[in-house]
Amino acid sequence: MSQRKRVAHAGSQNRVPRVSRQVVLDEDDDGDASYTQPTSSQVQKARENYTPVQVDRKVAEVVQFILIKDQKKIPIRRTDIVKHVIKEYKALYQDIMKRADRIFEQVFGLKLVEIDAKNHIYILINKLQPVPGEPISMCPGNPKTGLLFVILSVIFMKGGTVKENVVWNTLKKLRVDVGEKHEEFGDVKKVVTEEFVRQKYLEYLRIPHTEPLEHEFRWGQRAEKEVSKMKVLEFVGELHSQEPQSWTQQYREATSGESSQR
Amino acid sequence: MSRPMGDSHKRFLQTLMSNGIISSIQAKALHRHCCETHGAHYSADRLDEFIDVINANLQPMFMYIRKGMSEEDGVQYYALVNTAETDITRMSSDYADNELELFRKTMDLIVDSENGAASSTDVLNCADSLQTKKMKKKETELVLNKFVQDKWLNEKQGVYTLSTRCIIEMEQYMRLIYQDLIKVCHVCHNVAIQSQICENPTCGIQMHLPCVAIYFKGRSDPLCPACNQFWAHEIPVVTCTLSRPPEANGEAEL
């Protein structure tokens, strides 16, 4: 293979990854400054300015940008989409996002949901739940899903809000001790109070006027959109060998949730 | 737009995306599972058509599901390829700049090598000369482990090779960057990194090891399929004969 000598290496070092670079930059703190509602004449002008092919390309870039962010379950801010991808097409923001949303739904089985209407923050939620008997897992390499599911169950069964000690004690019974480094999860407290919170699966709130400081957990917005309360109830029912119906209040909430969730 | 996707297609795509790469056996099982889960019509020999529907819908996003072969055992795999990117963008959200540079350098070493492999010593040495940010030895080892875990590199006894996922997803990038350094296999016509080369200096064709094994199987003296000279390499025996190389042409079947 001696003919394989350096030929085309020039430039290989400094090729800049296009979308990605910006993705790494993550959240910069300039609020929502890079987006202002365009007037209808601006929109009209932009529609005339760009060819359909150019707009198609932008839509594809937005889809890819959001998919990359979603791999880490990081909520996506409108500012970042505009600043890093949409750029000079920003008068067409609404058009482009509408089309991206349709693609997520029709091609990927995902849905773009705005979880913060004031700061315009989105998450992608999965419309297809993992089902038993998968030949290969839909969310592989993530043992933390089980941990999360247990915590969500505890919160739900205790009426929606629990003090953090309740969660830690439950985990301890399952041999997951927050005080110790866990083999699979590492720093459990960090995973639960930081990672899950950042991913919007959990809310971790300070209880006012407590000394020493106390916190409580609630379901985060991603959990509300993505996790079926009925599934949680069925899971708990199986653990206790009881019918889900035997928890009347939870059952009522789960059934009403099923109809409004999707 | 093309035929719309059902939930079975979407589930298949999502599972493929979150796994990065799946073998053809997994793909078959997954095809069945997805169809059954969503009550879609299932027929075992329709996997390619099933994937075609997904690909037609992915096309406007410059993505498609591509089939490729493992250079080690000849097993076929599927991975999601991004045709708009000509760089290692695919990895960029997961790695820091100096980690990406280390990956590029490792790739350089592998592509430049005779046998499509780089020793850990060589890789560790080049980590000293990273321009973005130098890495300590320990740190380099951790990053290399991560590359292996994320299925971008393979490692066997301190020797690194490009993974099947890497070759499927980055073929376009490699062709652009390395141009003439990248050769294709004489048998299956896909990019050949770990391969044997005809010793005849005027010939120099390359073949993947599994392709060599299949091509010379049952022949008494191995001759180069291009120049008819003696094939001066050890003929590997591929133990895993789960599938044949893709698009083996008539020539190879002789």
Short mmCIF file of C-alpha atoms in Angstrom, two decimals:
data_model
loop_
_atom_site.label_atom_id
_atom_site.label_comp_id
_atom_site.label_asym_id
_atom_site.label_seq_id
_atom_site.Cartn_x
_atom_site.Cartn_y
_atom_site.Cartn_z
CA MET A 1 0.00 0.00 0.00
CA SER A 2 3.00 2.20 -0.54
CA GLN A 3 1.21 4.21 -3.19
CA ARG A 4 -0.92 5.53 -0.37
CA LYS A 5 1.18 8.57 0.24
CA ARG A 6 0.07 11.92 1.38
CA VAL A 7 -1.64 13.66 -1.46
CA ALA A 8 -4.72 15.46 -0.51
CA HIS A 9 -4.05 16.29 3.06
CA ALA A 10 -3.83 19.99 2.66
CA GLY A 11 -6.85 21.55 4.19
CA SER A 12 -7.92 18.47 6.06
CA GLN A 13 -6.99 20.01 9.37
CA ASN A 14 -8.84 23.23 9.11
CA ARG A 15 -12.08 22.19 7.52
CA VAL A 16 -14.64 23.55 9.88
CA PRO A 17 -17.62 21.38 10.66
CA ARG A 18 -20.59 23.39 9.56
CA VAL A 19 -23.56 23.01 11.85
CA SER A 20 -21.74 21.29 14.63
CA ARG A 21 -19.29 23.94 15.67
CA GLN A 22 -22.14 26.09 16.67
CA VAL A 23 -23.80 23.26 18.46
CA VAL A 24 -20.82 22.97 20.73
CA LEU A 25 -21.08 26.63 21.59
CA ASP A 26 -24.36 25.92 23.26
CA GLU A 27 -26.29 28.47 25.19
CA ASP A 28 -24.99 31.97 24.91
CA ASP A 29 -26.71 34.58 26.97
CA ASP A 30 -28.09 37.15 24.67
CA GLY A 31 -31.71 36.50 25.43
CA ASP A 32 -33.97 36.50 22.41
CA ALA A 33 -32.30 39.43 20.72
CA SER A 34 -31.58 37.71 17.45
CA TYR A 35 -35.24 37.19 16.74
CA THR A 36 -37.84 39.88 16.29
CA GLN A 37 -41.24 39.25 14.84
CA PRO A 38 -41.02 40.15 11.13
CA THR A 39 -43.72 42.24 9.51
CA SER A 40 -45.84 40.64 6.84
CA SER A 41 -44.16 42.65 4.14
CA GLN A 42 -40.75 41.43 5.35
CA VAL A 43 -42.02 37.88 5.17
CA GLN A 44 -43.39 38.48 1.69
CA LYS A 45 -40.12 39.95 0.55
CA ALA A 46 -38.11 37.07 1.98
CA ARG A 47 -40.36 34.56 0.27
CA GLU A 48 -39.60 36.23 -3.03
CA ASN A 49 -35.91 36.58 -2.26
CA TYR A 50 -35.10 32.95 -1.72
CA THR A 51 -35.72 30.11 -4.12
CA PRO A 52 -37.70 27.07 -2.95
CA VAL A 53 -34.49 25.03 -3.16
CA GLN A 54 -32.72 27.42 -0.80
CA VAL A 55 -35.58 27.28 1.66
CA ASP A 56 -35.71 23.45 1.43
CA ARG A 57 -32.04 23.42 2.32
CA LYS A 58 -32.64 25.64 5.36
CA VAL A 59 -35.43 23.36 6.52
CA ALA A 60 -33.09 20.38 6.24
CA GLU A 61 -30.41 22.22 8.23
CA VAL A 62 -32.87 23.10 10.98
CA VAL A 63 -34.03 19.50 11.19
CA GLN A 64 -30.45 18.29 11.50
CA PHE A 65 -29.54 20.94 14.05
CA ILE A 66 -32.46 19.99 16.26
CA LEU A 67 -31.79 16.26 15.87
CA ILE A 68 -28.19 16.75 17.01
CA LYS A 69 -29.27 18.75 20.05
CA ASP A 70 -31.89 16.19 20.85
CA GLN A 71 -29.34 13.39 21.04
CA LYS A 72 -28.37 14.86 24.36
CA LYS A 73 -31.92 15.85 25.21
CA ILE A 74 -30.87 19.45 25.52
CA PRO A 75 -33.80 21.87 25.20
CA ILE A 76 -33.44 24.04 22.12
CA ARG A 77 -33.83 27.80 22.17
CA ARG A 78 -35.31 29.76 19.32
CA THR A 79 -32.40 32.19 19.62
CA ASP A 80 -29.94 29.42 18.90
CA ILE A 81 -31.89 28.13 15.92
CA VAL A 82 -32.02 31.62 14.44
CA LYS A 83 -28.46 32.55 15.24
CA HIS A 84 -26.75 29.35 14.15
CA VAL A 85 -28.91 28.01 11.37
CA ILE A 86 -31.67 30.24 10.06
CA LYS A 87 -29.58 33.42 10.05
CA GLU A 88 -30.48 35.69 7.14
CA TYR A 89 -33.63 33.66 6.49
CA LYS A 90 -35.12 34.76 9.77
CA ALA A 91 -38.10 36.50 8.24
CA LEU A 92 -39.12 33.01 7.16
CA TYR A 93 -38.74 31.56 10.65
CA GLN A 94 -42.39 30.59 10.98
CA ASP A 95 -42.52 28.99 7.53
CA ILE A 96 -39.34 27.03 8.12
CA MET A 97 -40.28 25.83 11.59
CA LYS A 98 -43.71 24.75 10.45
CA ARG A 99 -42.15 22.60 7.78
CA ALA A 100 -39.49 21.22 10.12
CA ASP A 101 -42.21 20.28 12.56
CA ARG A 102 -44.12 18.43 9.86
CA ILE A 103 -40.98 16.51 8.90
CA PHE A 104 -40.32 15.50 12.51
CA GLU A 105 -43.83 14.15 12.70
CA GLN A 106 -44.08 12.49 9.30
CA VAL A 107 -40.59 11.06 8.98
CA PHE A 108 -39.14 10.61 12.45
CA GLY A 109 -42.16 10.05 14.65
CA LEU A 110 -41.10 12.97 16.83
CA LYS A 111 -42.87 16.14 17.82
CA LEU A 112 -41.44 19.57 18.42
CA VAL A 113 -43.02 21.05 21.53
CA GLU A 114 -42.60 24.54 22.89
CA ILE A 115 -42.10 24.12 26.64
CA ASP A 116 -41.49 27.76 27.40
CA ALA A 117 -43.63 30.18 25.43
CA LYS A 118 -41.92 33.24 26.90
CA ASN A 119 -38.32 32.33 26.11
CA HIS A 120 -39.27 30.10 23.19
CA ILE A 121 -37.65 26.88 24.23
CA TYR A 122 -38.42 23.65 22.44
CA ILE A 123 -37.92 19.98 23.07
CA LEU A 124 -38.42 17.02 20.77
CA ILE A 125 -40.67 14.41 22.22
CA ASN A 126 -41.00 10.89 21.01
CA LYS A 127 -44.42 9.89 19.82
CA LEU A 128 -43.47 6.23 19.70
CA GLN A 129 -43.04 4.62 23.09
CA PRO A 130 -40.53 1.82 23.54
CA VAL A 131 -42.42 -1.49 23.61
CA PRO A 132 -41.53 -4.81 25.19
CA GLY A 133 -39.80 -7.42 23.08
CA GLU A 134 -37.61 -5.10 21.05
CA PRO A 135 -34.92 -7.06 19.23
CA ILE A 136 -32.66 -4.05 19.71
CA SER A 137 -33.39 -1.33 22.21
CA MET A 138 -34.80 1.97 21.03
CA CYS A 139 -32.78 3.77 23.68
CA PRO A 140 -29.63 1.72 24.01
CA GLY A 141 -26.81 2.34 26.41
CA ASN A 142 -29.00 4.27 28.74
CA PRO A 143 -29.41 2.37 31.97
CA LYS A 144 -30.52 5.64 33.51
CA THR A 145 -33.96 5.26 31.93
CA GLY A 146 -34.83 2.71 34.59
CA LEU A 147 -33.67 5.01 37.37
CA LEU A 148 -35.74 7.85 35.95
CA PHE A 149 -38.83 5.68 35.64
CA VAL A 150 -38.65 4.68 39.29
CA ILE A 151 -38.38 8.31 40.39
CA LEU A 152 -41.26 9.39 38.17
CA SER A 153 -43.33 6.56 39.63
CA VAL A 154 -42.64 7.64 43.20
CA ILE A 155 -43.58 11.22 42.42
CA PHE A 156 -46.75 10.25 40.61
CA MET A 157 -47.93 7.83 43.30
CA LYS A 158 -47.31 10.41 46.03
CA GLY A 159 -49.55 12.93 44.34
CA GLY A 160 -47.19 14.84 42.09
CA THR A 161 -44.74 16.38 44.55
CA VAL A 162 -42.33 14.65 46.92
CA LYS A 163 -39.59 15.76 49.23
CA GLU A 164 -36.21 14.70 48.01
CA ASN A 165 -35.64 12.42 50.99
CA VAL A 166 -38.54 10.26 49.91
CA VAL A 167 -36.83 9.70 46.58
CA TRP A 168 -33.43 9.03 48.13
CA ASN A 169 -34.94 6.55 50.58
CA THR A 170 -36.79 4.69 47.84
CA LEU A 171 -33.61 4.45 45.81
CA LYS A 172 -31.72 3.21 48.85
CA LYS A 173 -34.19 0.34 49.15
CA LEU A 174 -33.29 -0.52 45.56
CA ARG A 175 -29.62 -0.45 46.56
CA VAL A 176 -28.89 2.83 44.88
CA ASP A 177 -27.29 5.01 47.52
CA VAL A 178 -27.03 8.72 46.72
CA GLY A 179 -24.11 9.08 49.07
CA GLU A 180 -22.01 6.57 47.16
CA LYS A 181 -20.69 6.38 43.66
CA HIS A 182 -22.86 3.97 41.71
CA GLU A 183 -21.25 1.48 39.36
CA GLU A 184 -23.48 2.32 36.44
CA PHE A 185 -24.88 5.77 37.16
CA GLY A 186 -21.82 7.36 38.74
CA ASP A 187 -22.81 10.31 40.90
CA VAL A 188 -26.51 9.52 41.38
CA LYS A 189 -27.37 12.83 42.98
CA LYS A 190 -25.86 14.67 40.06
CA VAL A 191 -27.66 12.53 37.50
CA VAL A 192 -31.01 13.05 39.22
CA THR A 193 -30.81 16.70 40.26
CA GLU A 194 -28.81 17.99 37.29
CA GLU A 195 -29.00 15.75 34.23
CA PHE A 196 -32.67 14.79 34.54
CA VAL A 197 -33.54 18.36 35.44
CA ARG A 198 -31.65 19.79 32.46
CA GLN A 199 -33.37 17.31 30.19
CA LYS A 200 -36.69 18.50 31.64
CA TYR A 201 -37.68 15.12 32.96
CA LEU A 202 -37.69 16.37 36.53
CA GLU A 203 -38.13 19.61 38.42
CA TYR A 204 -36.03 20.04 41.52
CA LEU A 205 -37.33 22.92 43.59
CA ARG A 206 -36.26 24.53 46.81
CA ILE A 207 -38.92 24.42 49.46
CA PRO A 208 -39.21 27.94 50.84
CA HIS A 209 -38.43 28.73 54.47
CA THR A 210 -36.68 25.48 55.28
CA GLU A 211 -33.62 25.31 57.46
CA PRO A 212 -31.58 23.32 56.64
CA LEU A 213 -32.43 23.66 52.98
CA GLU A 214 -34.90 21.16 51.59
CA HIS A 215 -35.90 20.36 48.01
CA GLU A 216 -38.81 18.64 46.36
CA PHE A 217 -39.27 16.84 43.07
CA ARG A 218 -41.97 17.15 40.46
CA TRP A 219 -42.40 15.82 36.95
CA GLY A 220 -40.67 18.00 34.39
CA GLN A 221 -42.25 19.12 31.17
CA ARG A 222 -40.63 16.49 29.02
CA ALA A 223 -41.94 13.77 31.31
CA GLU A 224 -45.44 15.27 31.16
CA LYS A 225 -45.37 15.13 27.37
CA GLU A 226 -43.49 11.93 26.83
CA VAL A 227 -44.21 9.52 29.66
CA SER A 228 -47.55 7.78 29.89
CA LYS A 229 -48.99 7.90 33.42
CA MET A 230 -50.95 4.77 32.63
CA LYS A 231 -47.68 2.94 31.92
CA VAL A 232 -46.34 4.16 35.27
CA LEU A 233 -49.46 2.93 37.03
CA GLU A 234 -49.31 -0.44 35.30
CA PHE A 235 -45.67 -0.74 36.35
CA VAL A 236 -46.49 0.04 39.98
CA GLY A 237 -49.48 -2.30 39.81
CA GLU A 238 -47.26 -5.12 38.69
CA LEU A 239 -44.83 -4.48 41.54
CA HIS A 240 -47.65 -4.66 44.07
CA SER A 241 -49.66 -7.32 42.22
CA GLN A 242 -52.66 -5.04 42.16
CA GLU A 243 -54.89 -3.68 39.47
CA PRO A 244 -54.12 -0.09 38.40
CA GLN A 245 -57.75 0.74 39.23
CA SER A 246 -57.11 0.19 42.93
CA TRP A 247 -55.41 3.58 43.08
CA THR A 248 -58.51 5.59 42.24
CA GLN A 249 -57.05 9.05 42.17
CA GLN A 250 -53.98 8.09 40.14
CA TYR A 251 -56.10 5.98 37.82
CA ARG A 252 -58.39 8.90 37.16
CA GLU A 253 -55.46 11.16 36.39
CA ALA A 254 -53.85 8.56 34.16
CA THR A 255 -56.99 7.99 32.11
CA SER A 256 -57.65 11.67 31.65
CA GLY A 257 -54.00 12.15 30.71
CA GLU A 258 -54.15 9.46 28.02
CA SER A 259 -56.82 11.34 26.12
CA SER A 260 -55.22 14.78 26.35
CA GLN A 261 -51.60 13.80 25.97
CA ARG A 262 -51.55 12.86 22.31
CA MET B 1 -43.31 13.39 -1.93
CA SER B 2 -42.92 9.64 -2.00
CA ARG B 3 -44.95 6.99 -0.26
CA PRO B 4 -45.62 8.25 3.27
CA MET B 5 -44.02 6.50 6.20
CA GLY B 6 -46.04 4.52 8.68
CA ASP B 7 -45.25 4.24 12.38
CA SER B 8 -43.41 0.99 11.61
CA HIS B 9 -40.96 2.91 9.39
CA LYS B 10 -40.55 5.65 11.98
CA ARG B 11 -39.83 3.15 14.74
CA PHE B 12 -37.26 1.43 12.54
CA LEU B 13 -35.57 4.75 11.76
CA GLN B 14 -35.53 5.91 15.39
CA THR B 15 -34.01 2.64 16.57
CA LEU B 16 -31.37 2.80 13.87
CA MET B 17 -30.54 6.40 14.76
CA SER B 18 -30.18 5.77 18.46
CA ASN B 19 -28.03 2.68 17.88
CA GLY B 20 -25.79 4.27 15.25
CA ILE B 21 -25.37 1.04 13.33
CA ILE B 22 -27.20 -2.28 13.19
CA SER B 23 -26.26 -5.59 11.60
CA SER B 24 -28.39 -7.06 8.84
CA ILE B 25 -29.61 -9.74 11.24
CA GLN B 26 -30.73 -7.09 13.70
CA ALA B 27 -32.30 -5.14 10.85
CA LYS B 28 -34.35 -8.17 9.85
CA ALA B 29 -35.57 -8.76 13.39
CA LEU B 30 -36.28 -5.07 13.83
CA HIS B 31 -38.21 -4.94 10.55
CA ARG B 32 -40.48 -7.69 11.79
CA HIS B 33 -40.84 -6.17 15.24
CA CYS B 34 -41.76 -2.75 13.86
CA CYS B 35 -44.34 -4.13 11.46
CA GLU B 36 -45.90 -6.30 14.12
CA THR B 37 -45.97 -3.54 16.72
CA HIS B 38 -47.91 -1.25 14.41
CA GLY B 39 -49.99 -3.86 12.63
CA ALA B 40 -48.31 -3.14 9.30
CA HIS B 41 -48.03 -5.71 6.57
CA TYR B 42 -44.86 -7.74 7.10
CA SER B 43 -43.03 -9.82 4.59
CA ALA B 44 -39.56 -11.04 5.41
CA ASP B 45 -38.08 -10.50 1.97
CA ARG B 46 -39.28 -6.91 1.73
CA LEU B 47 -36.68 -5.29 4.00
CA ASP B 48 -35.04 -3.44 1.12
CA GLU B 49 -38.35 -2.00 -0.04
CA PHE B 50 -39.18 -1.08 3.54
CA ILE B 51 -35.90 0.85 3.79
CA ASP B 52 -36.47 2.43 0.36
CA VAL B 53 -39.64 4.06 1.68
CA ILE B 54 -37.67 5.56 4.58
CA ASN B 55 -34.87 6.68 2.27
CA ALA B 56 -37.25 8.40 -0.13
CA ASN B 57 -38.58 10.42 2.81
CA LEU B 58 -35.12 11.15 4.20
CA GLN B 59 -33.78 12.36 0.89
CA PRO B 60 -34.94 16.00 1.25
CA MET B 61 -32.97 16.09 4.52
CA PHE B 62 -29.83 14.86 2.74
CA MET B 63 -29.81 11.65 4.72
CA TYR B 64 -30.19 8.02 3.84
CA ILE B 65 -29.81 4.54 5.27
CA ARG B 66 -26.87 2.82 3.71
CA LYS B 67 -25.75 -0.75 3.70
CA GLY B 68 -22.11 -1.62 4.12
CA MET B 69 -19.89 -4.53 4.96
CA SER B 70 -17.63 -5.12 7.92
CA GLU B 71 -14.08 -5.30 6.63
CA GLU B 72 -13.29 -7.87 9.26
CA ASP B 73 -15.91 -10.57 8.93
CA GLY B 74 -17.93 -9.64 5.88
CA VAL B 75 -21.17 -9.16 7.82
CA GLN B 76 -23.51 -6.52 6.40
CA TYR B 77 -24.61 -3.52 8.38
CA TYR B 78 -26.95 -0.56 8.06
CA ALA B 79 -26.17 2.98 9.14
CA LEU B 80 -27.64 6.43 8.62
CA VAL B 81 -25.55 8.55 6.31
CA ASN B 82 -25.63 12.30 5.93
CA THR B 83 -24.92 13.28 2.36
CA ALA B 84 -24.80 17.02 2.99
CA GLU B 85 -21.85 16.82 5.32
CA THR B 86 -18.44 16.31 3.94
CA ASP B 87 -16.76 16.53 7.28
CA ILE B 88 -16.91 14.59 10.48
CA THR B 89 -19.77 16.77 11.59
CA ARG B 90 -21.67 13.69 12.60
CA MET B 91 -19.38 13.34 15.59
CA SER B 92 -19.03 16.98 16.42
CA SER B 93 -21.75 17.33 18.99
CA ASP B 94 -20.19 14.60 21.08
CA TYR B 95 -16.55 15.58 21.01
CA ALA B 96 -14.36 18.56 21.80
CA ASP B 97 -12.19 20.15 19.12
CA ASN B 98 -8.97 18.45 20.19
CA GLU B 99 -10.76 15.11 20.36
CA LEU B 100 -11.93 15.59 16.79
CA GLU B 101 -8.42 16.49 15.76
CA LEU B 102 -7.15 13.31 17.39
CA PHE B 103 -9.75 11.36 15.44
CA ARG B 104 -8.66 12.97 12.16
CA LYS B 105 -5.03 12.18 12.90
CA THR B 106 -5.86 8.59 13.76
CA MET B 107 -7.77 8.33 10.51
CA ASP B 108 -4.74 9.76 8.65
CA LEU B 109 -2.49 7.13 10.21
CA ILE B 110 -4.87 4.33 9.34
CA VAL B 111 -5.44 5.41 5.76
CA ASP B 112 -1.71 5.94 5.22
CA SER B 113 -0.79 2.54 6.61
CA GLU B 114 -0.12 -0.60 4.60
CA ASN B 115 -2.69 -2.70 6.34
CA GLY B 116 -5.38 -0.20 7.30
CA ALA B 117 -4.45 -0.13 10.96
CA ALA B 118 -2.61 2.10 13.43
CA SER B 119 -0.84 1.04 16.60
CA SER B 120 -1.79 2.68 19.86
CA THR B 121 1.81 3.88 20.23
CA ASP B 122 1.62 5.81 16.97
CA VAL B 123 -1.74 7.28 17.89
CA LEU B 124 -0.51 8.31 21.34
CA ASN B 125 2.55 9.92 19.75
CA CYS B 126 0.52 12.05 17.43
CA ALA B 127 -1.55 13.25 20.38
CA ASP B 128 1.54 15.23 21.42
CA SER B 129 1.32 17.37 18.35
CA LEU B 130 -2.34 18.36 18.46
CA GLN B 131 -2.72 21.96 17.42
CA THR B 132 -6.03 22.64 19.09
CA LYS B 133 -5.09 21.56 22.61
CA LYS B 134 -2.54 19.01 23.67
CA MET B 135 -3.67 15.84 25.39
CA LYS B 136 -1.93 13.88 28.09
CA LYS B 137 -1.39 10.18 27.52
CA LYS B 138 -4.01 9.14 30.04
CA GLU B 139 -6.53 11.52 28.52
CA THR B 140 -5.78 10.30 25.01
CA GLU B 141 -6.42 6.74 26.08
CA LEU B 142 -9.79 7.72 27.52
CA VAL B 143 -10.77 9.53 24.34
CA LEU B 144 -9.71 6.56 22.21
CA ASN B 145 -11.84 4.33 24.41
CA LYS B 146 -14.75 6.63 23.81
CA PHE B 147 -14.23 6.39 20.05
CA VAL B 148 -14.34 2.62 20.34
CA GLN B 149 -17.39 2.69 22.60
CA ASP B 150 -19.23 5.02 20.25
CA LYS B 151 -18.40 2.64 17.41
CA TRP B 152 -16.13 4.93 15.38
CA LEU B 153 -12.99 2.85 15.85
CA ASN B 154 -12.25 -0.81 16.47
CA GLU B 155 -9.47 -1.87 18.78
CA LYS B 156 -7.77 -5.23 19.01
CA GLN B 157 -4.64 -5.76 21.10
CA GLY B 158 -3.51 -2.17 20.88
CA VAL B 159 -4.20 -1.83 17.16
CA TYR B 160 -6.85 0.57 15.89
CA THR B 161 -8.85 0.20 12.71
CA LEU B 162 -11.76 2.14 11.27
CA SER B 163 -15.10 0.71 12.28
CA THR B 164 -17.78 -0.34 9.86
CA ARG B 165 -19.89 2.57 11.04
CA CYS B 166 -17.08 4.97 10.36
CA ILE B 167 -16.54 3.64 6.84
CA ILE B 168 -20.24 3.65 5.98
CA GLU B 169 -20.91 7.12 7.34
CA MET B 170 -17.70 8.83 6.36
CA GLU B 171 -16.95 7.34 2.99
CA GLN B 172 -17.80 10.60 1.26
CA TYR B 173 -15.59 12.59 3.61
CA MET B 174 -12.70 10.17 3.21
CA ARG B 175 -12.91 10.25 -0.57
CA LEU B 176 -12.80 14.02 -0.48
CA ILE B 177 -9.93 14.33 1.95
CA TYR B 178 -7.73 11.44 0.89
CA GLN B 179 -8.74 11.30 -2.76
CA ASP B 180 -6.36 8.91 -4.52
CA LEU B 181 -5.25 7.34 -1.26
CA ILE B 182 -8.66 5.75 -1.01
CA LYS B 183 -8.94 2.60 -3.08
CA VAL B 184 -11.94 0.44 -3.71
CA CYS B 185 -12.13 -3.31 -3.38
CA HIS B 186 -11.81 -5.15 -6.69
CA VAL B 187 -14.54 -7.57 -5.67
CA CYS B 188 -17.25 -5.51 -3.99
CA HIS B 189 -16.28 -2.04 -5.25
CA ASN B 190 -16.64 -0.43 -1.84
CA VAL B 191 -13.91 1.57 -0.12
CA ALA B 192 -11.16 -0.77 1.05
CA ILE B 193 -9.14 0.19 4.12
CA GLN B 194 -8.17 -3.10 5.68
CA SER B 195 -7.26 -5.07 2.62
CA GLN B 196 -4.66 -7.03 0.67
CA ILE B 197 -2.91 -5.49 -2.30
CA CYS B 198 -1.64 -7.22 -5.42
CA GLU B 199 2.16 -7.31 -5.19
CA ASN B 200 2.56 -6.77 -8.90
CA PRO B 201 3.66 -3.11 -9.05
CA THR B 202 1.87 -2.46 -12.32
CA CYS B 203 -1.37 -3.87 -10.92
CA GLY B 204 -1.80 -3.11 -7.22
CA ILE B 205 -5.52 -3.83 -6.97
CA GLN B 206 -6.99 -4.22 -3.51
CA MET B 207 -9.40 -6.66 -1.98
CA HIS B 208 -11.08 -6.76 1.45
CA LEU B 209 -10.07 -9.74 3.55
CA PRO B 210 -13.58 -11.29 3.53
CA CYS B 211 -13.74 -10.67 -0.23
CA VAL B 212 -10.35 -12.38 -0.66
CA ALA B 213 -11.59 -15.33 1.37
CA ILE B 214 -14.71 -15.72 -0.69
CA TYR B 215 -12.99 -15.09 -4.00
CA PHE B 216 -10.24 -17.66 -3.51
CA LYS B 217 -12.37 -20.22 -1.73
CA GLY B 218 -11.82 -23.63 -3.28
CA ARG B 219 -9.10 -22.49 -5.70
CA SER B 220 -5.79 -24.28 -5.63
CA ASP B 221 -3.47 -21.41 -6.57
CA PRO B 222 -4.65 -17.91 -5.94
CA LEU B 223 -4.13 -15.57 -8.90
CA CYS B 224 -4.89 -11.88 -8.94
CA PRO B 225 -8.29 -11.35 -10.59
CA ALA B 226 -6.90 -8.36 -12.49
CA CYS B 227 -3.38 -9.26 -13.66
CA ASN B 228 -3.36 -13.03 -13.20
CA GLN B 229 -0.12 -12.94 -11.21
CA PHE B 230 0.33 -15.03 -8.09
CA TRP B 231 -1.54 -13.55 -5.08
CA ALA B 232 1.29 -13.37 -2.58
CA HIS B 233 -0.70 -13.09 0.62
CA GLU B 234 -2.06 -15.44 3.18
CA ILE B 235 -5.63 -16.25 2.20
CA PRO B 236 -7.81 -15.50 5.21
CA VAL B 237 -10.53 -17.87 6.25
CA VAL B 238 -13.64 -15.99 7.14
CA THR B 239 -15.32 -17.93 9.87
CA CYS B 240 -18.41 -15.83 9.89
CA THR B 241 -20.14 -16.59 6.61
CA LEU B 242 -23.40 -14.96 7.52
CA SER B 243 -23.54 -12.99 4.35
CA ARG B 244 -21.66 -12.42 1.16
CA PRO B 245 -20.05 -9.13 0.27
CA PRO B 246 -22.52 -6.70 -1.22
CA GLU B 247 -23.00 -6.61 -4.97
CA ALA B 248 -20.42 -9.29 -5.64
CA ASN B 249 -20.27 -9.05 -9.39
CA GLY B 250 -20.16 -11.80 -11.96
CA GLU B 251 -16.43 -11.63 -12.13
CA ALA B 252 -16.12 -12.61 -8.52
CA GLU B 253 -18.56 -15.43 -8.82
CA LEU B 254 -16.56 -17.29 -11.47
#
